[in-house]
């Protein structure tokens, strides 16, 4: 189970970096709740798509994963890493982050992101 959950998270980041929003449905539960600083809680796949396709300030970029930890007692994963990219106004972005994921039915049902700087 651990390898599968880690694989889901890594594939999710690859899809986000490639702006492949349709692929997100394979990784996120229909009732996903996503919390990140500076935004209202995102509820459900439809809001998740709106966030990535229209609301998110990032134009392009790449995530680098430094640590990926899977809880052997619960379906959860914690990731630390960095994101480098460009926002929609052309400003460079370089931020460290920590994500916590909770899974249900082998899909991410809750994601919470913490940043090293104000909201990205």
Rosetta silent file (secondary structure, phi, psi, omega in degrees, C-alpha in Angstrom):
SEQUENCE: XXXXXXXXXXXXXXXXXXXXXXXXXXXXXXXXXXXXXXXXXXXXXXXXXXXXXXXXXXXXXXXXXXXXXXXXXXXXXXXXXXXXXXXXXXXXXXXXXXXXXXXXXXXXXXXXXXXXXXXX
SCORE:     score description
SCORE:     0.000 S_00000001
   1 L     0.000  -40.341 -177.543    0.000    0.000    0.000 S_00000001
   2 H   -56.409  -49.473 -178.801    2.830    2.396    0.886 S_00000001
   3 H   -61.078  -38.003 -179.174    4.382    2.241   -2.594 S_00000001
   4 H   -65.590  -45.096 -179.619    0.996    2.809   -4.236 S_00000001
   5 H   -65.031  -41.903  177.239    0.225    5.929   -2.155 S_00000001
   6 H   -62.152  -41.122  178.945    3.689    7.351   -2.789 S_00000001
   7 H   -62.292  -42.525  178.949    3.261    6.659   -6.509 S_00000001
   8 H   -58.819  -45.941 -178.979   -0.097    8.474   -6.555 S_00000001
   9 H   -64.357  -44.846 -179.909    1.458   11.587   -4.982 S_00000001
  10 H   -64.189  -41.087  177.535    4.427   11.602   -7.368 S_00000001
  11 H   -65.650  -37.274  177.270    2.169   11.143  -10.405 S_00000001
  12 H   -59.673  -46.662  178.309   -0.076   13.946   -9.147 S_00000001
  13 H   -61.550  -40.780  177.566    2.897   16.338   -9.024 S_00000001
  14 H   -60.702  -40.911  179.034    3.933   15.291  -12.540 S_00000001
  15 H   -66.467  -41.721  178.500    0.415   16.031  -13.808 S_00000001
  16 H   -63.705  -46.142 -179.909    0.341   19.434  -12.094 S_00000001
  17 H   -62.626  -30.031  179.412    3.765   20.356  -13.492 S_00000001
  18 L   -89.313    1.110 -176.114    2.569   19.336  -16.971 S_00000001
  19 L    55.909   36.135  178.933   -0.705   21.288  -16.547 S_00000001
  20 L   -95.883   78.837 -172.142   -2.563   18.032  -17.246 S_00000001
  21 H   -69.181  -29.769  179.791   -5.680   18.893  -15.257 S_00000001
  22 H   -66.436  -27.255  179.635   -7.803   16.008  -16.575 S_00000001
  23 H   -69.136  -20.244 -176.683   -5.320   13.552  -15.044 S_00000001
  24 H   -60.642  -29.415  179.965   -6.086   14.898  -11.558 S_00000001
  25 H   -60.937  -25.191  179.744   -9.311   12.876  -11.416 S_00000001
  26 H   -74.026  -21.036 -174.327   -7.196    9.710  -11.246 S_00000001
  27 L  -108.485  -26.514 -175.731   -5.495   10.892   -8.033 S_00000001
  28 E  -105.975  137.931  175.934   -8.125   12.885   -6.153 S_00000001
  29 E   -66.100  146.767  178.982  -11.274   11.543   -4.513 S_00000001
  30 E   -55.009  -26.051 -178.867  -14.524   13.123   -5.790 S_00000001
  31 E  -104.272   32.529  179.873  -14.975   14.667   -2.307 S_00000001
  32 E   -53.581  139.513  168.512  -11.467   16.117   -2.078 S_00000001
  33 E  -121.117  120.268 -178.041  -10.915   18.896    0.443 S_00000001
  34 E  -121.180  123.464  178.532   -7.820   20.949   -0.322 S_00000001
  35 E  -117.481  133.989  175.007   -6.585   23.656    2.022 S_00000001
  36 E  -151.792  148.328 -176.075   -3.736   26.053    1.282 S_00000001
  37 L   -58.040  139.248  175.313   -2.836   29.494    2.630 S_00000001
  38 L    89.602   -2.582 -178.510   -4.471   32.455    0.917 S_00000001
  39 L  -132.755  151.280  170.399   -7.414   30.534   -0.571 S_00000001
  40 L   -65.497  155.447  177.201  -10.796   29.348    0.609 S_00000001
  41 L   -58.067  135.287  177.873  -10.993   25.585    1.131 S_00000001
  42 E   -92.635  125.981 -175.632  -11.409   23.777   -2.172 S_00000001
  43 E  -121.269  116.020  174.653  -14.228   21.227   -2.006 S_00000001
  44 H    87.543  162.095 -176.655  -14.720   18.533   -4.638 S_00000001
  45 H   -63.992  -36.899 -179.061  -13.216   17.814   -8.039 S_00000001
  46 H   -62.313  -47.056  177.990  -15.070   20.609   -9.824 S_00000001
  47 H   -65.280  -34.354  178.349  -13.624   23.279   -7.510 S_00000001
  48 H   -62.621  -43.587  177.966  -10.203   21.621   -7.757 S_00000001
  49 H   -63.953  -42.902  178.389  -10.292   21.948  -11.555 S_00000001
  50 H   -60.447  -42.843  179.490  -11.395   25.591  -11.321 S_00000001
  51 H   -58.496  -52.922 -176.370   -8.519   26.272   -8.920 S_00000001
  52 H   -70.205  -36.980 -175.548   -5.848   24.764  -11.171 S_00000001
  53 H   -80.765  -30.000 -173.034   -7.271   25.993  -14.466 S_00000001
  54 H  -130.938  -37.404 -169.871   -8.213   29.565  -13.453 S_00000001
  55 H   -86.911  -42.901 -176.526   -7.561   30.597   -9.846 S_00000001
  56 L   -55.725  135.139 -175.273   -4.019   29.443   -9.093 S_00000001
  57 L   -78.112  -10.596 -176.520   -1.492   32.233   -9.670 S_00000001
  58 E   -75.858  130.148  173.290    1.131   29.879  -11.103 S_00000001
  59 E   -87.805  -47.457  178.968    1.645   30.009  -14.873 S_00000001
  60 E  -160.129  162.071  178.429    4.260   27.250  -15.012 S_00000001
  61 E   164.414 -174.914 -175.650    6.863   25.556  -12.887 S_00000001
  62 E  -142.251  136.231  174.230    8.227   22.383  -11.409 S_00000001
  63 E   -90.528  139.697  171.362    8.028   20.674   -8.043 S_00000001
  64 E  -118.239  123.978 -178.454   11.089   19.017   -6.551 S_00000001
  65 E   -92.695  127.262  177.724   10.380   16.453   -3.848 S_00000001
  66 E   -99.062  -42.612 -178.071   12.895   16.266   -0.997 S_00000001
  67 E  -136.646  137.393  175.433   11.118   13.981    1.463 S_00000001
  68 E  -135.540  113.172 -176.573    8.185   11.631    1.033 S_00000001
  69 E  -118.794  131.933  179.005    6.958    9.845    4.153 S_00000001
  70 E  -112.875  129.929  178.265    4.136    7.329    4.307 S_00000001
  71 E   -76.184  119.197 -178.176    2.465    6.497    7.630 S_00000001
  72 L   -70.256  -15.674 -177.554    2.467    2.690    7.950 S_00000001
  73 L   -98.785  -13.794 -176.595   -0.550    2.805   10.283 S_00000001
  74 L  -142.586  155.245  178.016   -2.819    5.129    8.280 S_00000001
  75 L   -79.205   73.812 -178.964   -3.451    5.926    4.639 S_00000001
  76 E  -142.366  154.356 -179.044   -1.505    9.185    4.736 S_00000001
  77 E  -137.687  143.822  173.704    1.583   10.731    3.144 S_00000001
  78 E  -123.022  135.517 -177.362    3.676   13.782    4.008 S_00000001
  79 E  -128.436  136.314  166.948    5.853   15.509    1.408 S_00000001
  80 E  -118.062  149.236 -179.130    8.441   18.264    1.692 S_00000001
  81 E  -177.054 -163.140 -179.723    9.902   19.943   -1.330 S_00000001
  82 E  -137.901  152.953  175.421   10.369   23.076   -3.362 S_00000001
  83 E  -125.954  131.379  174.417    8.571   24.730   -6.225 S_00000001
  84 E  -126.206  132.940 -179.675   10.254   26.919   -8.839 S_00000001
  85 E  -176.455 -155.122 -177.179    8.325   28.628  -11.574 S_00000001
  86 E  -135.655  138.272  175.685    6.669   31.778  -12.836 S_00000001
  87 E   -86.586  176.543 -174.734    3.343   33.345  -11.858 S_00000001
  88 L   -65.750  -17.295  177.512    0.795   34.699  -14.339 S_00000001
  89 L   -93.616   -0.235  179.154    2.297   38.205  -14.078 S_00000001
  90 L    95.020    0.402  179.846    5.786   36.925  -14.974 S_00000001
  91 L   -75.176  136.682  176.284    7.207   37.070  -11.439 S_00000001
  92 E   -68.650  141.996  177.264    9.647   34.291  -10.501 S_00000001
  93 E  -120.476  134.801  176.354    8.478   31.899   -7.802 S_00000001
  94 E  -150.048  104.981 -171.338   10.780   29.919   -5.540 S_00000001
  95 E  -142.443  142.890  171.180    9.151   28.444   -2.454 S_00000001
  96 E   -90.114  151.155 -179.273    9.556   25.519   -0.094 S_00000001
  97 E  -145.258  162.734  171.347    6.422   23.588    0.859 S_00000001
  98 E  -134.977  130.588  177.235    5.086   20.778    2.987 S_00000001
  99 E  -118.931  143.637  173.116    1.993   18.800    1.984 S_00000001
 100 E  -122.902  130.737 -176.602   -0.035   16.364    4.058 S_00000001
 101 E  -121.853  138.834  171.103   -2.320   13.895    2.286 S_00000001
 102 E  -120.020  136.210 -175.682   -5.062   11.634    3.588 S_00000001
 103 E  -110.676  148.964  169.627   -6.374    8.866    1.327 S_00000001
 104 E  -140.584  130.849 -179.057   -9.694    7.115    0.964 S_00000001
 105 L    54.738   38.116  178.099  -10.222    4.320   -1.560 S_00000001
 106 L    60.520   29.439  173.106   -6.630    4.908   -2.793 S_00000001
 107 E  -133.528  152.954 -178.563   -7.415    8.502   -3.778 S_00000001
 108 E   -74.315  117.230  178.980   -6.481   11.756   -2.061 S_00000001
 109 E  -102.768  -21.111  176.604   -9.487   12.915   -0.044 S_00000001
 110 E  -143.411  131.743  175.596   -7.694   15.628    1.943 S_00000001
 111 E  -132.699  134.536  174.370   -4.655   17.712    1.059 S_00000001
 112 E  -131.941  130.383 -177.115   -3.199   20.526    3.113 S_00000001
 113 E  -113.365  138.765  175.344   -0.281   22.649    1.913 S_00000001
 114 E  -124.108  135.175 -177.868    2.048   24.794    4.007 S_00000001
 115 E  -112.674  156.957  177.431    4.449   27.303    2.426 S_00000001
 116 L   -83.332   -7.955  179.381    7.714   28.895    3.585 S_00000001
 117 L  -138.429  170.324  176.924    6.458   32.304    2.346 S_00000001
 118 L   -54.330  161.928 -170.112    3.030   33.991    2.011 S_00000001
 119 L   -38.621  138.190  176.832    0.495   32.339   -0.310 S_00000001
 120 L  -115.380    0.000    0.000    1.573   31.139   -3.735 S_00000001
